[in-house]
Each structure stands twice: as C-alpha cells, then as structure tokens.
Short mmCIF file of C-alpha atoms in Angstrom, two decimals:
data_model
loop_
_atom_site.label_atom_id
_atom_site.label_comp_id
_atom_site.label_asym_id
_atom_site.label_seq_id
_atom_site.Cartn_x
_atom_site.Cartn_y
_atom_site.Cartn_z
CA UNK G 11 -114.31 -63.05 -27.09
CA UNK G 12 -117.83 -64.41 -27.15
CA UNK G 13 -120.74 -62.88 -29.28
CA UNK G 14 -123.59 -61.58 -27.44
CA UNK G 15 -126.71 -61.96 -29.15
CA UNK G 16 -129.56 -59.42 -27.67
CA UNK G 17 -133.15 -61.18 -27.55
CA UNK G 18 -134.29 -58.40 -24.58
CA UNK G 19 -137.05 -56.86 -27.78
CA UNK G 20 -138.15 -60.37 -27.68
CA UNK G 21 -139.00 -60.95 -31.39
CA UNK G 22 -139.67 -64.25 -33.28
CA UNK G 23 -136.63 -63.43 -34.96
CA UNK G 24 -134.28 -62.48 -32.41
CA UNK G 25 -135.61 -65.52 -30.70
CA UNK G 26 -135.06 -67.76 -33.12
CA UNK G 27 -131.19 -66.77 -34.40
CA UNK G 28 -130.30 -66.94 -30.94
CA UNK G 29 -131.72 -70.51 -30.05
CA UNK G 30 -129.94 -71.50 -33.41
CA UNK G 31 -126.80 -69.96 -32.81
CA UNK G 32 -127.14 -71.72 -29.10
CA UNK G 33 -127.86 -75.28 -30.52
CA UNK G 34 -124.76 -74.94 -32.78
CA UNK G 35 -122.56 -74.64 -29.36
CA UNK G 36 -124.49 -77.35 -27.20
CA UNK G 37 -124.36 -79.82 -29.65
CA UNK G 38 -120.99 -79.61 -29.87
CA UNK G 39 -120.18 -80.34 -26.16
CA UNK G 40 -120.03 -76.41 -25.43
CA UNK G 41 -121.59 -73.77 -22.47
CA UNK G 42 -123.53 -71.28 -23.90
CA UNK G 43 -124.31 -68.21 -21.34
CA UNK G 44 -128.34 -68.16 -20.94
CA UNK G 45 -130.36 -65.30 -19.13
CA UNK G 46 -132.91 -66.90 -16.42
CA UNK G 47 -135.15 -64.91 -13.97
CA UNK G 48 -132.85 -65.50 -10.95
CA UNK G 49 -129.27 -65.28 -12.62
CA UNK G 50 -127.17 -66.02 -15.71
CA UNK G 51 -126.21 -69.41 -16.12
CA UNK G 52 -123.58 -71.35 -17.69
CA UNK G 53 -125.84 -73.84 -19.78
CA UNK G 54 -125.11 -77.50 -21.37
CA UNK G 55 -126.38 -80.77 -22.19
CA UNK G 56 -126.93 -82.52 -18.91
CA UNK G 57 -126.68 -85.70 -20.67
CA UNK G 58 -123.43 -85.82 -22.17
CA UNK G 59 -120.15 -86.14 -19.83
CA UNK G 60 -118.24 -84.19 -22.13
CA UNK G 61 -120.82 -80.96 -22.25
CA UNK G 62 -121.07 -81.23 -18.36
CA UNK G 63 -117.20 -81.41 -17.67
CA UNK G 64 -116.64 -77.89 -20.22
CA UNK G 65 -118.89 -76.63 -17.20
CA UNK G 66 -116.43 -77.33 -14.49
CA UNK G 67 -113.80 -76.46 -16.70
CA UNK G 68 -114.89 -73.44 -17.61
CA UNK G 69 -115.90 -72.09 -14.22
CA UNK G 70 -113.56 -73.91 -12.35
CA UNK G 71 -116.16 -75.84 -10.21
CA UNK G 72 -115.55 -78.19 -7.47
CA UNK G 73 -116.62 -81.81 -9.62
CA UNK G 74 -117.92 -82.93 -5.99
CA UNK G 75 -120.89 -79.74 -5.83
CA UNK G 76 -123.92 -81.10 -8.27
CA UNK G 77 -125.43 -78.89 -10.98
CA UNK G 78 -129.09 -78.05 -11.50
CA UNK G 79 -130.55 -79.33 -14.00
CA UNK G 80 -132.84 -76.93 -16.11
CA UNK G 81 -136.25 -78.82 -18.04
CA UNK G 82 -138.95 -77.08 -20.32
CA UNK G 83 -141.92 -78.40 -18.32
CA UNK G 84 -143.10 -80.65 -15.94
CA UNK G 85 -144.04 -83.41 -18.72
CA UNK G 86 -140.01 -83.28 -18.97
CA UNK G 87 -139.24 -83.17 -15.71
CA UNK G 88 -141.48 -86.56 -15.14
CA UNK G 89 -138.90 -88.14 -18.15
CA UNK G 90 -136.31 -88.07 -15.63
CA UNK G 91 -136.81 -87.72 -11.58
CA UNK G 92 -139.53 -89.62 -9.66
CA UNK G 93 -142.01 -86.84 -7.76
CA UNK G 94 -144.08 -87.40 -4.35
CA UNK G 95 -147.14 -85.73 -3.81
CA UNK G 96 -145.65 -82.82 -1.57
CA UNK G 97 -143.15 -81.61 -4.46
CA UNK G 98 -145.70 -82.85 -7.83
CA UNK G 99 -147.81 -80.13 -5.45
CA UNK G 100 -144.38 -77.35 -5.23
CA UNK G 101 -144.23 -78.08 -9.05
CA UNK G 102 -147.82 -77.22 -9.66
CA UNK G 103 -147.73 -73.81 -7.78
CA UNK G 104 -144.18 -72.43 -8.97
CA UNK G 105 -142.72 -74.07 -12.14
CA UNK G 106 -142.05 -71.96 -14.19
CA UNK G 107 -140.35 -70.02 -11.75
CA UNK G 108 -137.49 -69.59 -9.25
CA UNK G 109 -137.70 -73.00 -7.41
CA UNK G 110 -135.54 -76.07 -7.57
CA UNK G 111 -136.34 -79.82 -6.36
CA UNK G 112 -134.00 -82.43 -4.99
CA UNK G 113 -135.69 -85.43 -6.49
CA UNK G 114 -134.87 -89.22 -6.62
CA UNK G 115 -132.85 -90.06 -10.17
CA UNK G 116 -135.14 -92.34 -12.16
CA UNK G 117 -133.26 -95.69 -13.63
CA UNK G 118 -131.55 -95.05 -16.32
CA UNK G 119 -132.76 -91.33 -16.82
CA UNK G 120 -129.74 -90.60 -19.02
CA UNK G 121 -128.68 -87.49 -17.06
CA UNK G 122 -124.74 -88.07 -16.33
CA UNK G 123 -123.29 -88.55 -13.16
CA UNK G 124 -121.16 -85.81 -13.82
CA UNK G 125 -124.22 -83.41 -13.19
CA UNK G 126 -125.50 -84.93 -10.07
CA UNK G 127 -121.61 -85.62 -8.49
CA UNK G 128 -122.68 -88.69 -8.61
CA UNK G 129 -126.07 -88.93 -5.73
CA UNK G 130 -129.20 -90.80 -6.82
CA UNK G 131 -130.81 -87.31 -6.86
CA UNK G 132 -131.05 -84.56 -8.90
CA UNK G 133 -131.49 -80.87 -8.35
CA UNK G 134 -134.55 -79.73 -11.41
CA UNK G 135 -136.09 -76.45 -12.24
CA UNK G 136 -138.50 -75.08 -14.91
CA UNK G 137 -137.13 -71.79 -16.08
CA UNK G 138 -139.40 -68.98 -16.98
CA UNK G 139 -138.95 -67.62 -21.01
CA UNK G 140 -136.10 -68.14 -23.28
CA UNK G 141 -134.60 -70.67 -21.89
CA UNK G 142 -137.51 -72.81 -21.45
CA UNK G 143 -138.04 -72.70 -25.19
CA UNK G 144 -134.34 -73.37 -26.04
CA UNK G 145 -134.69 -76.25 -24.24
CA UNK G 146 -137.77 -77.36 -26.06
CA UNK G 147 -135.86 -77.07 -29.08
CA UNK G 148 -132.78 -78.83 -27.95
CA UNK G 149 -134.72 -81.83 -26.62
CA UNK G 150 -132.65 -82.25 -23.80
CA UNK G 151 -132.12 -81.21 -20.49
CA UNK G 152 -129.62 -78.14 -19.35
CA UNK G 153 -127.19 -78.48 -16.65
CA UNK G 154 -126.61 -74.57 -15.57
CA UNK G 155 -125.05 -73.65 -13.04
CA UNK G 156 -124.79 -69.26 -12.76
CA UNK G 157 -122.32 -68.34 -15.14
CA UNK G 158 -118.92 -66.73 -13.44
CA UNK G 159 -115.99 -68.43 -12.57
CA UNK G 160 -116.82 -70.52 -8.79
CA UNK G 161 -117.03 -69.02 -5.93
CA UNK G 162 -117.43 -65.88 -7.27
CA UNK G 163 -120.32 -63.10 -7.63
CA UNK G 164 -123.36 -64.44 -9.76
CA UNK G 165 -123.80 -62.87 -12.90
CA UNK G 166 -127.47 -60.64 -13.56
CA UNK G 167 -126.70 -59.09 -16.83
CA UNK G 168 -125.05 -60.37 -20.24
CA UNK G 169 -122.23 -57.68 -19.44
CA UNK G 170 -121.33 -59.70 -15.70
CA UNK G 171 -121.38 -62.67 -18.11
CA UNK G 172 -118.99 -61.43 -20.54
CA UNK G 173 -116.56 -59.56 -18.08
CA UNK G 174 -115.80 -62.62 -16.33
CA UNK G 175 -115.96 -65.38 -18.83
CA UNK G 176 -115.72 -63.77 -22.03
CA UNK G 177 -112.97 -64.93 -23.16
CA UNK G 178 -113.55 -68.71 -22.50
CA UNK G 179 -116.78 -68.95 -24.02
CA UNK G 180 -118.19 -68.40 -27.44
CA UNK G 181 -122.18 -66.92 -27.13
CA UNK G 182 -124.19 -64.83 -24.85
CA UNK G 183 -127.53 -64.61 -25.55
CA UNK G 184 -128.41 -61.16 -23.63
CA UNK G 185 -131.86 -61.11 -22.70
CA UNK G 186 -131.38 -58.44 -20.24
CA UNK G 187 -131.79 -57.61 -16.04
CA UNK G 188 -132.53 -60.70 -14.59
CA UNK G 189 -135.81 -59.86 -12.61
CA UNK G 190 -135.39 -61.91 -9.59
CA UNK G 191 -132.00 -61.58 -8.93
CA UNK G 192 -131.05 -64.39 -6.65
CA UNK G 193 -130.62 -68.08 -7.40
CA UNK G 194 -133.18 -70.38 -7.09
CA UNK G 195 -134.80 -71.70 -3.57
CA UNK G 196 -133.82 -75.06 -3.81
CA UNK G 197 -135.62 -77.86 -1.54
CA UNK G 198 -136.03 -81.56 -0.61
CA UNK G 199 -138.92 -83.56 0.55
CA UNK G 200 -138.32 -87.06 2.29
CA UNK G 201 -141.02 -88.64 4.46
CA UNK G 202 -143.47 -85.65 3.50
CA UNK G 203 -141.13 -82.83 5.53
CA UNK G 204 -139.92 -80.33 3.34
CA UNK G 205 -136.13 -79.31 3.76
CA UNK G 206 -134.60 -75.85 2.91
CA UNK G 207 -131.44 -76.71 0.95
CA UNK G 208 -130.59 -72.51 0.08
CA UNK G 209 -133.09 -69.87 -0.11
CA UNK G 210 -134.02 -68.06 -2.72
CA UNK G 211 -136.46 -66.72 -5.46
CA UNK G 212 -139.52 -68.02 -3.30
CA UNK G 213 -140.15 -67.24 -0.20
CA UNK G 214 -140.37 -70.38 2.56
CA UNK G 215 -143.42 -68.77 3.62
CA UNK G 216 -144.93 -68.71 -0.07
CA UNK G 217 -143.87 -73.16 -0.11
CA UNK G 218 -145.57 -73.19 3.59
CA UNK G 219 -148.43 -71.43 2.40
CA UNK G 220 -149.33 -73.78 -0.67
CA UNK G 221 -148.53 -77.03 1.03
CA UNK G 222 -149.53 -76.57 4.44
CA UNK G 223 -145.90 -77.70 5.73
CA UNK G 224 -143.67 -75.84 7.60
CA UNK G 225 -140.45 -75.43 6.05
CA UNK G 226 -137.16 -77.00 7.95
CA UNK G 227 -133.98 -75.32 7.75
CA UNK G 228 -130.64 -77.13 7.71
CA UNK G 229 -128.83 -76.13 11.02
CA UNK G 230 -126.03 -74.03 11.03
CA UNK G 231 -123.50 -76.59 11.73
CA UNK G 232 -121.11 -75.92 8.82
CA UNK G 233 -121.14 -80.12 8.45
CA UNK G 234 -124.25 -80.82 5.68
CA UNK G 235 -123.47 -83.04 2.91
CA UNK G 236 -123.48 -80.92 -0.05
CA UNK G 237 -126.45 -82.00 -1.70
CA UNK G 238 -127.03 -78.96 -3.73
CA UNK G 239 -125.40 -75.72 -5.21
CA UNK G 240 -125.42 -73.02 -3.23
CA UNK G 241 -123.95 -74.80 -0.12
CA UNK G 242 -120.69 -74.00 -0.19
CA UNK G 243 -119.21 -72.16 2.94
CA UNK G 244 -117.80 -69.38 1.03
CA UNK G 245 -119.58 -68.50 -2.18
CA UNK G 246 -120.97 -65.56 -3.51
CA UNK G 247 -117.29 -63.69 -3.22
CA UNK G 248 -115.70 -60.45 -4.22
CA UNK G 249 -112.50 -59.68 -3.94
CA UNK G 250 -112.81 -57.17 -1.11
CA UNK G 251 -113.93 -58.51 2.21
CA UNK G 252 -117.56 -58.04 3.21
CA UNK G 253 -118.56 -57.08 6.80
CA UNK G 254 -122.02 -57.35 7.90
CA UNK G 255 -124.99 -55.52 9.95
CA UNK G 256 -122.59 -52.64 9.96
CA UNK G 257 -123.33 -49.32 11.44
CA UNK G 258 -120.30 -47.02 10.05
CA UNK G 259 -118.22 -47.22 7.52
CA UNK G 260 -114.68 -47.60 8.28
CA UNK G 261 -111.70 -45.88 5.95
CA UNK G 262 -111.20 -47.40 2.30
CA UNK G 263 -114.69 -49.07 2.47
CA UNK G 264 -117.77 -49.10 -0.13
CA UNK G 265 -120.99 -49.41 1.84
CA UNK G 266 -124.20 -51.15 0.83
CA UNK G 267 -126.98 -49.76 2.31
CA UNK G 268 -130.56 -50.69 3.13
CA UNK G 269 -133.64 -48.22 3.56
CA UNK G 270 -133.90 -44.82 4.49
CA UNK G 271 -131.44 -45.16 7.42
CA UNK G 272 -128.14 -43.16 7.68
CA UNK G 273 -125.04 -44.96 8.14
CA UNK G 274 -122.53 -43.33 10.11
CA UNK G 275 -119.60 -42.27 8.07
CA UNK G 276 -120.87 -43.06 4.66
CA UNK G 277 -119.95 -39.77 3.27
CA UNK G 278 -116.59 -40.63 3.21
CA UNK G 279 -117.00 -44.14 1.87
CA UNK G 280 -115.58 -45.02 -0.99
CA UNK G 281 -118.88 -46.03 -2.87
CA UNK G 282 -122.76 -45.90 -1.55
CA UNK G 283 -125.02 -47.94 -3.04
CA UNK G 284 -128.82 -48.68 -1.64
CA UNK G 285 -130.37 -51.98 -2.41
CA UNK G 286 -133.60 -50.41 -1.95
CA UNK G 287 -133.87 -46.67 -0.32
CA UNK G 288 -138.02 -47.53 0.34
CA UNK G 289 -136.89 -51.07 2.13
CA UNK G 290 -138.44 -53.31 -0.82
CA UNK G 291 -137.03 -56.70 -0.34
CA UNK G 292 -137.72 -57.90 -3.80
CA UNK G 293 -135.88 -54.20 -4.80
CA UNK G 294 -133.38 -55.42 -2.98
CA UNK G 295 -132.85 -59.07 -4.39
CA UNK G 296 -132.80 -58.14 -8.17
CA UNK G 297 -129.75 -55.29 -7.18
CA UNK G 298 -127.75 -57.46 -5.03
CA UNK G 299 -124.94 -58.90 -6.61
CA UNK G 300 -124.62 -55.87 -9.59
CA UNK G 301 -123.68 -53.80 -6.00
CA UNK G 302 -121.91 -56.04 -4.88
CA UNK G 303 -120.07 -56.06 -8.20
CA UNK G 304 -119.97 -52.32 -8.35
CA UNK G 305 -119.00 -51.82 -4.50
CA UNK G 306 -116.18 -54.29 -5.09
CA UNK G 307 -115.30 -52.37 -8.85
CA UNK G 308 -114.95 -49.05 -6.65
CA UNK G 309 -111.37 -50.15 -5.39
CA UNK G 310 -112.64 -50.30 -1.74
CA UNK G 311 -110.67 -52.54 0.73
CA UNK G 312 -113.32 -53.91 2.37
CA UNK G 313 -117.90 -53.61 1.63
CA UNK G 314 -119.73 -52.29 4.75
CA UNK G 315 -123.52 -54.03 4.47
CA UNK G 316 -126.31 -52.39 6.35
CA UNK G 317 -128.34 -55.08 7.75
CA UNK G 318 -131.18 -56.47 6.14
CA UNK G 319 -134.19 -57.96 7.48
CA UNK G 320 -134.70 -61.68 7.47
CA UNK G 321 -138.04 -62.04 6.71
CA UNK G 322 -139.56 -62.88 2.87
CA UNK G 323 -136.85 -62.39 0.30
CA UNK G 324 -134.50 -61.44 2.95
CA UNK G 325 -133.60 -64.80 3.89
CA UNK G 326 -132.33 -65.22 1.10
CA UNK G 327 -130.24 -61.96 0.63
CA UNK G 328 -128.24 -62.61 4.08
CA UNK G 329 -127.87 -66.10 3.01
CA UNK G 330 -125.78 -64.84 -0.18
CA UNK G 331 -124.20 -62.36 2.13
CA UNK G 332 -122.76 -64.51 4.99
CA UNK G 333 -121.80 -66.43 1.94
CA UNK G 334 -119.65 -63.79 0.31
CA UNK G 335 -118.30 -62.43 4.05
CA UNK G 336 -117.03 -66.17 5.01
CA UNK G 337 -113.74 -66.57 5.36
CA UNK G 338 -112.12 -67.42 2.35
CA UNK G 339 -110.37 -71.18 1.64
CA UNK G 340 -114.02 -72.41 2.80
CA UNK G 341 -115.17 -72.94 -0.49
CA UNK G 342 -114.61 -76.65 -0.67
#
C-alpha cells in the first residue's frame, strides 16, 4: 500500500520530508503520485527509459500515446525544446499554470524516446507549487501523465490516487483538491497558427486574447495522429456508460446535473450530483471527475449528464465527457 504524505498545511517541513521521501523513489527508476493544479499525476524521470517504462507499466498506457513532460521554469524548459515567438509569448502569459506546448525536441536534449513515443516533439508544462519545487530539487525533468490506471477517470485528490493505484505504487504526496480540475490545454504552433491539441485549464479565448491568434481546432474526424495525451477516442471512462445532454433520467441511472434546471425524473435516480447549482464553469471543472467517480461509485447502470455549455471552461468539460461516453475498445 503506498504512504501518503500530507503537505496540504504547506510547511517548510512537510515540504521538505515529502520532496525527500519523493527523490528516494525517482532515483530509483520509480512513479511517485504528485498533486498538480489540474490533476494528480503519475510522476518520473523523463530522462531515464527505465523510470518512463514503470509509467506505462504501472498505468497500463498505450507506449504509442506520448507523456508530458513537467519542468520547474522556463530557464528549464529552454534546456530542452526549441520555442518560436508565438509559444516563448504562451509561456510568458501562463507558465506556471495549466497549459502544455508541443515543441520541437532539441538535439540531444536527453529526454527519452520513451516519453515522446518517439516524435521529434515534446509535450512541456510548468506546474504551479510543489511540484515545481520537487523538480528543482531533482534536477531533472518529470514525465507525468494523471495518475489512474489508462483510460480511466483522472484522479483530483490523494484518495482517487490511492484507490486506484495504491497498491502498485509506494508514495503519495497529498497536497489536497486539485483547484483546476481538468488536465492541461495542450497546444501546437507551426507556421505561427496555433493548434488546439485538447482543451483544458485555459480557456482558447484566454491564448486568443494574449497572442492575437485565433485558436484552430482539430476537426472531428476521429483520424489525428496522436500527438498528445488526451487524444484518445475513449478516455476519461467509468465503468457505467455515460449519456449526454440528457433531459430525464432513465431507471438505474446517477445523473450529473448542471445549474438550477430540473431534470425530469431525477428523483428517482440513483445518485444527483450538480457540478455547479449557480452554472459556474470553473465550479464545474474542479468537481468533474470526483462526480463522475461518485456517480459511477453509486452502483448506477448508466450516468445521465445535463448538458453543459461550450463556451470558456466548458469546452473543455464536454471534451472529457464525449471522451468518457465513447464507445468503449476506442481507446487505442
């Protein structure tokens, strides 16, 4: 069973046993579970084949879907991926924060191939807090991709973490709620345009804002190369079926509602939960996948979602969602 070590009261102390008790696992070739703004993730030395393979085994990961790669800054972050203009300006604005960038691999960066599934690119973000600092410590770069086993619902609190991995890893370090909720927006920029690989944490309206670019989507073909995480057909999943924009709830289903809307038959459901009852998106985002965990916990057949709106944050939320309602043997 792993140890969970609790930094949430944020002392020096608490800090420091836990990035200690971290280093001990990564330098032995190990995932350690780390808490992030947007999710848990499974964290381990990007540079070192044997430390990135523990990752796939231990979450049973498709080797052919890259891994983020997780710096301490943007001085980092120069060590090892070659930036335009357009994305040295994305860094600028929202690092540290929820945003990742598909960058050209420099020569010999010493990331391993294993991390990037072997593309001359690689997907890097600067996390905000703890994380940040145990990668300061360690030196070297984290490959972290969220921490549950693939395919399934990402982990937002050390307890996720633990109930789905606990017994294949050997630390937690619990620093709480993840804040944001959702994974990481993750872009590319060739030729100056700026591509929208997954939404997430930041808004494309926020990256269209700063830069002055509007934002291109991938179409929904089904066909893109997988040139990120998140890209998957089916991801996101519980093991009940999810059914979207739904206006009843039909027998033996949870419902997960939106607003201050009634949804027909949801007294008889067999769990209501309300991403946000005053229609907050960002409300929304941070509760997502604990209800979905909880909906799917409630021994419902199938989850009943209320639809959201696909503005801001929302984009994101209905991307996780048609994620976790595709059919299933999609996930690569």
């Amino acid at each position: 069973m792993a140890r969970i070590i609790p930094i949430e009261s944020g002392t020096d102390e608490e800090k420091a046993q836990a990035i200690a008790a971290a280093t001990d696992v990564l330098l032995r070739h190990r995932p350690v579970a780390i808490p992030t703004e947007t999710v848990y993730g499974l964290a381990a030395d990007a540079t070192s084949a044997a430390a990135i393979t523990s990752i796939y085994e231990t979450k049973g990961r498709p080797r052919f879907n890259p891994l983020i790669c997780h710096m301490s800054d943007l001085d980092m972050a120069e060590r090892y991926a070659v930036f335009d203009p357009v994305s040295r300006t994305l860094a600028s604005a929202f690092w540290p924060g929820p945003l990742t960038l598909v960058l050209p691999l420099k020569a010999d960066a010493g990331i391993h191939p294993l991390a990037t599934a072997g593309l001359d690119t690689v997907g890097i973000r600067v996390p905000v807090g703890f994380t940040a600092e145990l990668i300061r410590s360690l030196g070297r770069p984290l490959a972290a991709p969220s921490a549950n086993s693939s395919g399934r619902i990402s982990p937002t609190t050390a307890q996720h973490v633990e109930a789905d991995l606990g017994q294949k890893i050997e630390v937690i370090i619990d620093g709480g709620p993840c804040p944001v909720g959702v994974e990481s927006t993750i872009v590319k920029v060739e030729n100056g345009e700026i591509h929208l690989l997954r939404p997430g944490g930041i808004e494309a309206e926020a990256i269209e804002a700063v830069t002055g670019k509007t934002v291109i989507r991938l179409k929904a073909s089904g066909t893109a190369a997988i040139e990120a995480p998140g890209m998957l057909a089916s991801h996101y999943a519980p093991n009940a079926s999810v059914r979207l924009n739904a206006t009843g709830v039909a027998p033996g289903e949870a419902l997960i509602a939106f607003g201050p809307g009634e949804i027909s038959g949801s007294s008889a459901a067999r769990a209501v939960l309300n991403l946000s009852p005053g229609g907050d998106l960002a409300e929304a985002a941070s509760n997502l996948f604990d209800f979905l965990k909880r909906a799917d916990a409630s021994g419902a057949t199938g989850i009943a979602v209320a639809t959201i709106p696909y503005e801001g944050l929302g984009e994101a939320i209905n991307d996780r969602l048609m994620r976790a309602a595709a059919p299933r043997g999609t996930e690569g």
